[in-house]
XYZ file of C-alpha atoms in Angstrom:
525
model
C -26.453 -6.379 -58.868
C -28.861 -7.927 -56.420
C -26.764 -8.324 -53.005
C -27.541 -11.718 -51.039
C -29.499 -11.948 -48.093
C -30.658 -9.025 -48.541
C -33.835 -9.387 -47.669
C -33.447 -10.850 -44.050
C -30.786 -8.806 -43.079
C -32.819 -5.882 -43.439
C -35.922 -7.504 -41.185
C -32.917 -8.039 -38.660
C -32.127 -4.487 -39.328
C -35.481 -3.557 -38.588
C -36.132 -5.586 -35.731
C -32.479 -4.260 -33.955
C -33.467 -0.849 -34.131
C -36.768 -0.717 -33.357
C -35.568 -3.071 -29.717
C -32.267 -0.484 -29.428
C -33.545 2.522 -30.702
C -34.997 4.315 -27.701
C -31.986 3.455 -25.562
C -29.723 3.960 -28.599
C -31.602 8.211 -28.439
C -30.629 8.289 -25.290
C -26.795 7.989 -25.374
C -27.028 9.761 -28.471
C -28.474 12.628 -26.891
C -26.669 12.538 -23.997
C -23.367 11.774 -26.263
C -24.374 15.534 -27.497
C -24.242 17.270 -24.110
C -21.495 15.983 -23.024
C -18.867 16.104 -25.845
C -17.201 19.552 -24.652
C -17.542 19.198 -20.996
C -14.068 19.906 -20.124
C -14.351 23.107 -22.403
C -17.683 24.191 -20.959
C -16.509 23.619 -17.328
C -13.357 25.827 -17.870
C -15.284 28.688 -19.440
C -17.544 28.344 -16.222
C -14.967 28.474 -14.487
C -12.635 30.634 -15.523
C -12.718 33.403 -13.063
C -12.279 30.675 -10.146
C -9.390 29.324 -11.975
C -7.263 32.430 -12.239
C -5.948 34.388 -9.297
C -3.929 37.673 -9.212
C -0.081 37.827 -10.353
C 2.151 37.592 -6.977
C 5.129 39.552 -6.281
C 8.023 38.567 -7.167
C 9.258 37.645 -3.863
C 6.209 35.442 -3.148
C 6.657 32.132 -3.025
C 4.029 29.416 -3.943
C 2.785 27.325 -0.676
C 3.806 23.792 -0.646
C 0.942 20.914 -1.501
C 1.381 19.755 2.429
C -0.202 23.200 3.001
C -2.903 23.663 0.194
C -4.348 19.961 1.457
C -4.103 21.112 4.643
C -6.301 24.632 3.517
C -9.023 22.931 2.038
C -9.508 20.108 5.182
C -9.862 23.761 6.837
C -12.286 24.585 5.190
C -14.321 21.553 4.228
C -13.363 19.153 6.953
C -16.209 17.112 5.785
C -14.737 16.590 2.349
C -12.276 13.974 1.429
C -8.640 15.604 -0.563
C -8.010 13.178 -3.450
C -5.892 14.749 -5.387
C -3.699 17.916 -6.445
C -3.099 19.376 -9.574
C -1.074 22.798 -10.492
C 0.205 24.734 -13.805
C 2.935 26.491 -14.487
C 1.583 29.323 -14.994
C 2.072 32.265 -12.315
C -1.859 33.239 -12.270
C -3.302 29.601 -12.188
C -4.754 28.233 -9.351
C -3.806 25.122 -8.025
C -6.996 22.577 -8.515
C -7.687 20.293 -5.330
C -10.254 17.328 -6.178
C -12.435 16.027 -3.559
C -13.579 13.285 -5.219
C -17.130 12.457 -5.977
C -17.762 15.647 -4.210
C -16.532 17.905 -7.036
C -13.328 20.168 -7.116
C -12.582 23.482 -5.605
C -9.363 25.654 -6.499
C -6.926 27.276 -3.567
C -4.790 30.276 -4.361
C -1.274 28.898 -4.629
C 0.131 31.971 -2.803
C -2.409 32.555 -0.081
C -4.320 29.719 0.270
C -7.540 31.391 0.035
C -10.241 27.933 -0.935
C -12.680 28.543 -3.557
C -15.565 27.090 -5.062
C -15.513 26.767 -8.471
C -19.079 28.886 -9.658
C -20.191 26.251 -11.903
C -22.003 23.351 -9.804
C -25.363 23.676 -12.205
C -23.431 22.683 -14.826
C -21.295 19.736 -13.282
C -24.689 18.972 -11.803
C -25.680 18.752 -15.430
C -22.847 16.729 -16.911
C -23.322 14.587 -13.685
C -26.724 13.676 -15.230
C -25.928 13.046 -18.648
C -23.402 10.607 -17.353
C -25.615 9.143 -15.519
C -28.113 8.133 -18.610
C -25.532 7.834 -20.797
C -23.880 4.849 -18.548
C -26.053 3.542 -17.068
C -29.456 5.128 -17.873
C -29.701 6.922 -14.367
C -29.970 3.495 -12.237
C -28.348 3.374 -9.051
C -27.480 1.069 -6.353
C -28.637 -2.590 -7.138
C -29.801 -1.257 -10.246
C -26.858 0.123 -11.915
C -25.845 -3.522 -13.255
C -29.026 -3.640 -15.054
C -28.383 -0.011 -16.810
C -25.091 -0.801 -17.857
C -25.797 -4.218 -19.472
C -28.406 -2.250 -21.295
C -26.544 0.185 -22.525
C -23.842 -1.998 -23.378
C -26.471 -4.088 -25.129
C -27.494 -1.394 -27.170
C -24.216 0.148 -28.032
C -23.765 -3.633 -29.723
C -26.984 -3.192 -31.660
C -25.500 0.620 -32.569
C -22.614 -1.042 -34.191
C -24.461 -3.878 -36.085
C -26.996 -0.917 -37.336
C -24.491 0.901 -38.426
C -22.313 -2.046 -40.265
C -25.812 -3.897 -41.798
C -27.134 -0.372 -42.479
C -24.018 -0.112 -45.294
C -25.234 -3.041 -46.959
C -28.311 -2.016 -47.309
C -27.491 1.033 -48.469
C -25.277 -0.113 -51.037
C -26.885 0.152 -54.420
C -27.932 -1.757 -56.902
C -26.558 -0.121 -59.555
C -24.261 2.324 -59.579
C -25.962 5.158 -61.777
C -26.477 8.968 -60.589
C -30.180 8.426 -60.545
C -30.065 5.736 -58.105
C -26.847 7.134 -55.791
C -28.499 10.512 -55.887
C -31.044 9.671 -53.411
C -28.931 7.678 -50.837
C -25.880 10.446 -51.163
C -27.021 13.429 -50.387
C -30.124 15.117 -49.134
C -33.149 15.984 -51.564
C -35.207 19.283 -51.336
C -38.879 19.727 -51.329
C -39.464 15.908 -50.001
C -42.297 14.958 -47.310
C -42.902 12.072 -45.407
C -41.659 8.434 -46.490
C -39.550 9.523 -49.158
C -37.712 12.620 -46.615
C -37.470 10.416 -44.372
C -35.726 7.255 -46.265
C -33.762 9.959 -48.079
C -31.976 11.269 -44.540
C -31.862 8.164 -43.024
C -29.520 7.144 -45.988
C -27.735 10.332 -46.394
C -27.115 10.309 -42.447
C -26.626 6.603 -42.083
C -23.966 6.596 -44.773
C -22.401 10.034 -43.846
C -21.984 9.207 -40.202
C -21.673 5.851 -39.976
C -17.746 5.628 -40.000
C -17.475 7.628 -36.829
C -20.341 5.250 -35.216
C -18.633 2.484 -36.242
C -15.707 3.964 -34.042
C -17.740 5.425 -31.003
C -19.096 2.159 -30.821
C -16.828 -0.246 -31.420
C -14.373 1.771 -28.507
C -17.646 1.312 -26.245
C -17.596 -2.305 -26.820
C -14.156 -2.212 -25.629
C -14.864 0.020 -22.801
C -18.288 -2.212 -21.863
C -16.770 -5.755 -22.199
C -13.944 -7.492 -20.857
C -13.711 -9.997 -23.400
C -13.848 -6.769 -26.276
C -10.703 -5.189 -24.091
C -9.043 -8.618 -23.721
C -9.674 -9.194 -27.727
C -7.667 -5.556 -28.319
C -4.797 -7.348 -26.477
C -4.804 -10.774 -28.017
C -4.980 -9.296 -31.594
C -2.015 -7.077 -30.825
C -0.228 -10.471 -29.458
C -0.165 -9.166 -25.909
C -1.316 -10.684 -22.472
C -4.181 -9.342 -21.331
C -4.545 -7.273 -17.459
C -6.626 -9.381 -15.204
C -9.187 -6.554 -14.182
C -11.087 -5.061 -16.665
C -10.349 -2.315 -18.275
C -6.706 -0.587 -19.472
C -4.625 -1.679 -16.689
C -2.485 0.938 -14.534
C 0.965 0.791 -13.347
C 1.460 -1.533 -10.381
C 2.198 0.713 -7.332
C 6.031 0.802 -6.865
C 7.634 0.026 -4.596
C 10.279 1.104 -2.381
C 13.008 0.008 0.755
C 12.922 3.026 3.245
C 16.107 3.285 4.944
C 17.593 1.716 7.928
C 16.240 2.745 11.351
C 13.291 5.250 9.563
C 14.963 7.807 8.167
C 12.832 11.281 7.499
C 10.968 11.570 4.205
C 11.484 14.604 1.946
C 8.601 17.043 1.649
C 6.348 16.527 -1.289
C 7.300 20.071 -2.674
C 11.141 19.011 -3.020
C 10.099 15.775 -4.800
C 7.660 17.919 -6.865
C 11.001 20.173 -7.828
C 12.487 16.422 -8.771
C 9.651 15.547 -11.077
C 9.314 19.317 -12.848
C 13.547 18.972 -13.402
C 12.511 15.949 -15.487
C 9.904 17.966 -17.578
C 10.993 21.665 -17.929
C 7.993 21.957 -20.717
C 5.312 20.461 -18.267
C 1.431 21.687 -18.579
C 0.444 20.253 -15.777
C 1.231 17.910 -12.820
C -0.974 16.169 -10.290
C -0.344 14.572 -7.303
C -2.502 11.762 -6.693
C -3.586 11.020 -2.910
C -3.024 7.798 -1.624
C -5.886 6.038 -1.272
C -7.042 5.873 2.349
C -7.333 2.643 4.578
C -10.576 0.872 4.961
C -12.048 1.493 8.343
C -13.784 -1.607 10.371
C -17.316 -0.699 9.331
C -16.066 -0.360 5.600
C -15.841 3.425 5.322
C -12.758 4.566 4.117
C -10.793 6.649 6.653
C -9.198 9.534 5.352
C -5.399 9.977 5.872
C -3.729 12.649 6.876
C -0.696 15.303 5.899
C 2.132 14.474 8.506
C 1.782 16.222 11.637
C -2.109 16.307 11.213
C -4.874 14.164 12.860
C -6.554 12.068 10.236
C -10.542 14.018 9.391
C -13.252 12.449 10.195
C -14.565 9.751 7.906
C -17.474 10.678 4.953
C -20.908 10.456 6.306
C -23.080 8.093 4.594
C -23.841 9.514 1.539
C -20.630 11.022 0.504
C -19.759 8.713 -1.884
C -19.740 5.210 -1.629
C -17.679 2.421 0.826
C -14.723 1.530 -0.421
C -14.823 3.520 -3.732
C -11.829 5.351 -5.415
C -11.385 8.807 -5.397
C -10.770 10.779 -8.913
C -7.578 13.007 -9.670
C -8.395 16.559 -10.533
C -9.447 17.093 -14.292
C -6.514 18.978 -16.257
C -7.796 21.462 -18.279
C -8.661 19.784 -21.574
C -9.530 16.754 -20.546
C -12.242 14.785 -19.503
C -13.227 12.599 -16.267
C -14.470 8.969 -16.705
C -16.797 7.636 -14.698
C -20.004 8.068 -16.291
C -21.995 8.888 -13.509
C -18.320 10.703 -13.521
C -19.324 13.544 -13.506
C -17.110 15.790 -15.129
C -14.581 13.282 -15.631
C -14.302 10.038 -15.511
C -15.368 10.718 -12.458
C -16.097 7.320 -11.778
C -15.287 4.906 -14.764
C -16.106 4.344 -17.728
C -18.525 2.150 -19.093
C -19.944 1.138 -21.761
C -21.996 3.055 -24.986
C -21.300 3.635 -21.929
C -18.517 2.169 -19.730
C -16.540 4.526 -20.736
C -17.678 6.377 -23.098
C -18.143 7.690 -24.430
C -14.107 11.070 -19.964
C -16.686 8.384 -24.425
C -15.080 5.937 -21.413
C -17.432 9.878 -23.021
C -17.517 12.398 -23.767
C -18.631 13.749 -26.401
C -19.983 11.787 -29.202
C -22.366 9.219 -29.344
C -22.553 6.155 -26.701
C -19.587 7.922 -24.731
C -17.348 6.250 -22.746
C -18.421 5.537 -19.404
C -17.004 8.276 -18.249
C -15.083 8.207 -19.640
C -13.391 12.157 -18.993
C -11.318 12.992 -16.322
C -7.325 12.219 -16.893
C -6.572 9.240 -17.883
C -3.017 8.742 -16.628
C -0.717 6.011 -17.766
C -0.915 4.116 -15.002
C -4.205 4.531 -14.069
C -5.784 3.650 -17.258
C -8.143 1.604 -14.605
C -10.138 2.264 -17.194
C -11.246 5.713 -16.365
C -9.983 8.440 -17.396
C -7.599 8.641 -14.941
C -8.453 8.099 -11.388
C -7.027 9.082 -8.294
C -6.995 7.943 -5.161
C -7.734 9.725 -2.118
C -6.117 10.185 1.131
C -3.335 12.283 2.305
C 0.377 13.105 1.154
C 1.578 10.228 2.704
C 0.696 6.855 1.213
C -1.178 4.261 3.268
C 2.110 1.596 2.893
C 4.191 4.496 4.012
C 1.759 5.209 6.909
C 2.712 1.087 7.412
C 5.755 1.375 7.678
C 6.085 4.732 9.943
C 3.883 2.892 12.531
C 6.252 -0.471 12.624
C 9.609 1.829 13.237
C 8.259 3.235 15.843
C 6.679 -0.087 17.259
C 3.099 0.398 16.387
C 0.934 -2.703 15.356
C 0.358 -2.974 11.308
C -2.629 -3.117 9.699
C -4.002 -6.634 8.286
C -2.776 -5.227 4.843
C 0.689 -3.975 5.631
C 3.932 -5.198 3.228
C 5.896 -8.577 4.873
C 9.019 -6.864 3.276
C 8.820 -3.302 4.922
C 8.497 -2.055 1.476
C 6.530 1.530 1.285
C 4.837 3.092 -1.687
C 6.860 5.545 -3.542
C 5.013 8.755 -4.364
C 2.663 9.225 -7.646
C 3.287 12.372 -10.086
C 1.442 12.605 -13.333
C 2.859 15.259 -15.661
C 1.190 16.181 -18.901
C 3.694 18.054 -21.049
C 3.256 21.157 -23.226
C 2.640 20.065 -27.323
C 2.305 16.137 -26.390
C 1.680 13.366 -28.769
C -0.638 12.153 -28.483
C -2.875 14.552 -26.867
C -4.321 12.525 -23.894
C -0.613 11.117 -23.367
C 0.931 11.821 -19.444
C 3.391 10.394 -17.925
C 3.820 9.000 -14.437
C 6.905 9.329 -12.195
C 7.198 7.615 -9.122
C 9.608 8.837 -6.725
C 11.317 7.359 -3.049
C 9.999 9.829 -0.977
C 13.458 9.384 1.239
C 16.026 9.699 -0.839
C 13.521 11.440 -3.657
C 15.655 9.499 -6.640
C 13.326 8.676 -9.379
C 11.975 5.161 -9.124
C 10.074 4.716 -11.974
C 9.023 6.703 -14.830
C 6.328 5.581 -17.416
C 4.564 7.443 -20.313
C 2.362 6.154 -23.057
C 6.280 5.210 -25.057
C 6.781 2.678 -22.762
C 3.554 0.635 -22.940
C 2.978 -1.980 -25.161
C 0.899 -2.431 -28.561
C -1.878 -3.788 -26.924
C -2.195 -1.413 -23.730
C -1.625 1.639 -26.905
C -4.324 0.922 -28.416
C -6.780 0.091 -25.814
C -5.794 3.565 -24.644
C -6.226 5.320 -27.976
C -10.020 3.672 -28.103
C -10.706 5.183 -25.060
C -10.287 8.502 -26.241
C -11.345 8.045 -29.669
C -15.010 6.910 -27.433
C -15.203 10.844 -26.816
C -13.318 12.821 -29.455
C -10.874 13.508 -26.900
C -7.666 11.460 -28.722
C -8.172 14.295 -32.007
C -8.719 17.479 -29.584
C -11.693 19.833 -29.986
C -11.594 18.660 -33.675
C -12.600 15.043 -32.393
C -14.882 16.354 -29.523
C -17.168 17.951 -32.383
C -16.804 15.209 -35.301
C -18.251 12.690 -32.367
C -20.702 15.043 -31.491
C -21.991 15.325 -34.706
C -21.995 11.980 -35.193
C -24.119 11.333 -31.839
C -26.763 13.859 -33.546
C -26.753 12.157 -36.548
C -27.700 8.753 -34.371
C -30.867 10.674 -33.102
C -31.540 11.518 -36.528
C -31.253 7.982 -37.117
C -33.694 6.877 -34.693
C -36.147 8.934 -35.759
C -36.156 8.382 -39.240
C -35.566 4.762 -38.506
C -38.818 4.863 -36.578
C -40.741 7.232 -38.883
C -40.249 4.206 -41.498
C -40.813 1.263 -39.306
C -44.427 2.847 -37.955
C -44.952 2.877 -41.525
C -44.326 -0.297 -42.833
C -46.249 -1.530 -40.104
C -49.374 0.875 -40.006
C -49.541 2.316 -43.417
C -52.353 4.790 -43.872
C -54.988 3.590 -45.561
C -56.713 5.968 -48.126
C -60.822 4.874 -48.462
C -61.682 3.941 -51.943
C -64.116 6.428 -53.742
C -65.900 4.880 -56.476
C -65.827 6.588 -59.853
C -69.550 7.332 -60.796
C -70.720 6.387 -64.075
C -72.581 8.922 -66.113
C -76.105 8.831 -66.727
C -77.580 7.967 -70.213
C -81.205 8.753 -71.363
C -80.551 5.814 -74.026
C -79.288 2.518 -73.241
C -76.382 1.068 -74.423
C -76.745 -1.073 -77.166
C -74.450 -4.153 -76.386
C -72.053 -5.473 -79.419
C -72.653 -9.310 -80.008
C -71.327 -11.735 -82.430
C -73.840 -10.900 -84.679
C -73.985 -7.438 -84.186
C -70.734 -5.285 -85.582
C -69.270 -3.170 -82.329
């Protein structure tokens, strides 16, 4: 049966992949190296991450202290978040945002450096091309709408290529060739027969990878996830994070508990936690539009980042738990800055491990922080900016241009993954009065709605991440199949277009000593 429009859809199909294709490599490729970041960064790391058992009357240092340990001892760096385990020999994991991570002995305080910066160097530059094709500055808007272009084109490949390769008839000698691969074939026909067998066998993930980078590159994609689920839309792109809460401190500015009793709060509420990190406030903007690092109480706020270390006004990342990735594409190892398209996201894949990843998508993506990136922190010290506020007006200072009318303060952020969760890239977040240290809010991926579930479950889906290691390698085999793709693709296009062209030899006639005679009407042949 002869399908309709069959004809032109296949020049469009043509025409789409040769424009996408090269781009459409690239995130591919990049899709590739990134899909078991998290994995590769704790192998690398796995000697940095593990410190020796304690004694039993040792006690672990509060997070007041560990912040305080690494500002020793990289006073240039800014703290921006705080992550420990459970577990007696871990070491607690201190991010310093953009700047990497480094991990401080819980019982000493000893700071060190994590062994594998060649390889977060690495997955800092596959981000980079997968996001935004290594632009920066003024440039990076450019990158990303190309890559978010091209994603597009990925899925429309992908969703045309099944028509086309839907036979005719349905007989084995015609399904053979476009169902599995043929041996002993060369040229045209190898190549048509694995760009069918690939197309066909791959294209279901694709269809995923880049249908969640759509999500993750586009507003109006994200804002379509919500409307179809019959929910309102966030105003900022991107899954949108918990509002900050809230809270009234006390009459006359009474003392605020330290961060390890509220910490003791939060694990009470989770006895089978994995992990739990403590997200730094993020720090007040300074008059020249650097951001001005807070500090612990009792300590002098550091100095603020040279230019260079990371960029004005930009959010800091929480730590990476184990397992999961960062976000930002550039992210680095997480999603270390957001997520983006083929690459917002993509591919954290949103990446990032299959095919156009998530822009980042890999660092941990907590429930209120969705911000689209896989879970970013902010950075400053243990004691929120609004708190900061609100110390400064009890004791008569002036308040900053952004300080609450109400004298409300910001509760402080815990994000708790728990041991055996469902889904897999599921935390929750408590937010706790840091006077009275009640519970103030608590919200896990349960309490969000339809529309805010599955925008989060694309994310992860972008990068394999929402299925596990099992995920991680279907997407990055997948992403190989899409070079496969491109190749082949190309291989057939250069073809149609510039066939070889095999000179004619003339077949020469053999001599006779007698002529011919020639048959006529009146002579019998």
């Amino acid at each position: 049966m002869a399908l309709p429009l069959r004809k032109p859809l296949f020049w469009i199909h043509l025409v789409v992949g040769v424009v996408v294709g090269i781009v459409v490599a690239i995130m591919s490729v990049t899709g590739v190296a990134i899909a078991f970041e998290s994995q590769v960064l704790e192998w690398a790391e796995a000697e940095a991450r593990a410190v020796p058992a304690p004694q039993a009357e040792v006690r672990r240092l509060p997070i007041e202290a560990l912040v305080a340990k690494v500002r020793e001892a990289k006073p240039e760096a800014q703290v921006s978040g705080v992550t420990v385990y459970p577990s007696a020999t871990a070491a607690a994991q201190v991010a310093l945002g953009r700047a990497g991570v480094v991990f401080v002995n819980p019982y000493t305080g000893e700071v060190r450096e994590g062994g594998a910066k060649g390889w977060r160097d690495f997955f800092h530059v596959m981000e980079d091309w997968h996001r935004w094709l290594a632009t920066g500055g003024d440039n990076r808007a450019i990158g990303k709408a190309i890559t978010g272009a091209s994603n597009a084109g990925f899925l429309f490949l992908a969703l045309s290529g099944l028509y086309l390769w839907w036979p005719r008839r349905w007989t084995l000698k015609t399904v053979r060739p476009v169902l599995w691969f043929k041996r002993g074939l060369k040229g045209k026909p190898r190549d048509f027969n694995w760009h069918n067998v690939i197309g066909l066998w791959s294209m279901p993930v694709l269809v995923v990878l880049t249908a969640s980078g759509m999500v993750i590159s586009y507003k109006w994609a994200s804002d379509f996830v919500y409307s179809v689920t019959g929910n309102p839309a966030p105003a900022t792109q991107g899954p949108p994070g918990s509002a900050g809460v809230k809270v009234t401190p006390p009459e006359g500015g009474g003392p605020r508990k330290e961060l390890g009793a509220l910490l003791a709060t939060v694990q009470e509420q989770v006895p089978a936690w994995s992990s739990i990190t403590y997200r730094l406030p993020s720090p007040p903007r300074g008059a020249g539009g650097q951001d001005k690092p807070s500090a612990p109480p009792g300590q002098a706020p550091s100095a603020p980042p040279r230019a260079g270390q990371g960029e004005p006004g930009a959010r800091a990342e929480a730590p990476v738990v184990a397992g999961e990735r960062r976000a930002e594409s550039p992210v680095t190892n997480s999603e270390r800055r957001t997520e983006t398209p083929a690459g917002e996201g993509a591919p954290r894949a949103e990446s990032r491990g299959g095919a156009p990843v998530g822009e980042g998508e890999r660092r941990v993506e907590a429930p209120a922080a969705e911000g689209e990136r896989r879970a970013e922190s902010r950075g400053g010290a243990p004691v929120a900016e609004g708190e900061r506020r609100a110390e400064g007006k009890s004791r008569g200072e002036s308040r900053g241009p952004k300080g609450d009318s109400d004298g409300k303060v910001d509760a402080v952020t815990f994000n708790v993954k728990e041991q055996d969760g469902w889904p897999l890239f599921a935390s929750t977040q408590f937010s706790v009065d840091p006077f009275s240290g009640v519970i103030a809010k608590r919200e896990g991926f349960a309490d969000f709605n339809s529309g805010r579930k599955l925008r989060t479950w694309l994310r992860f889906l972008h990068t394999g991440e929402a299925l596990g290691w099992v995920g991680q390698l279907i997407a990055a085999m997948a992403s190989l199949g899409g070079v496969f793709l491109v190749w082949t693709g190309f291989a057939l296009s250069w073809r149609r277009f510039f066939p070889k062209r095999n000179p004619r030899t003339s077949t020469p006639v053999p001599a006779s000593s007698e002529p011919t005679p020639v048959s006529s009407p009146e002579t019998p042949a």
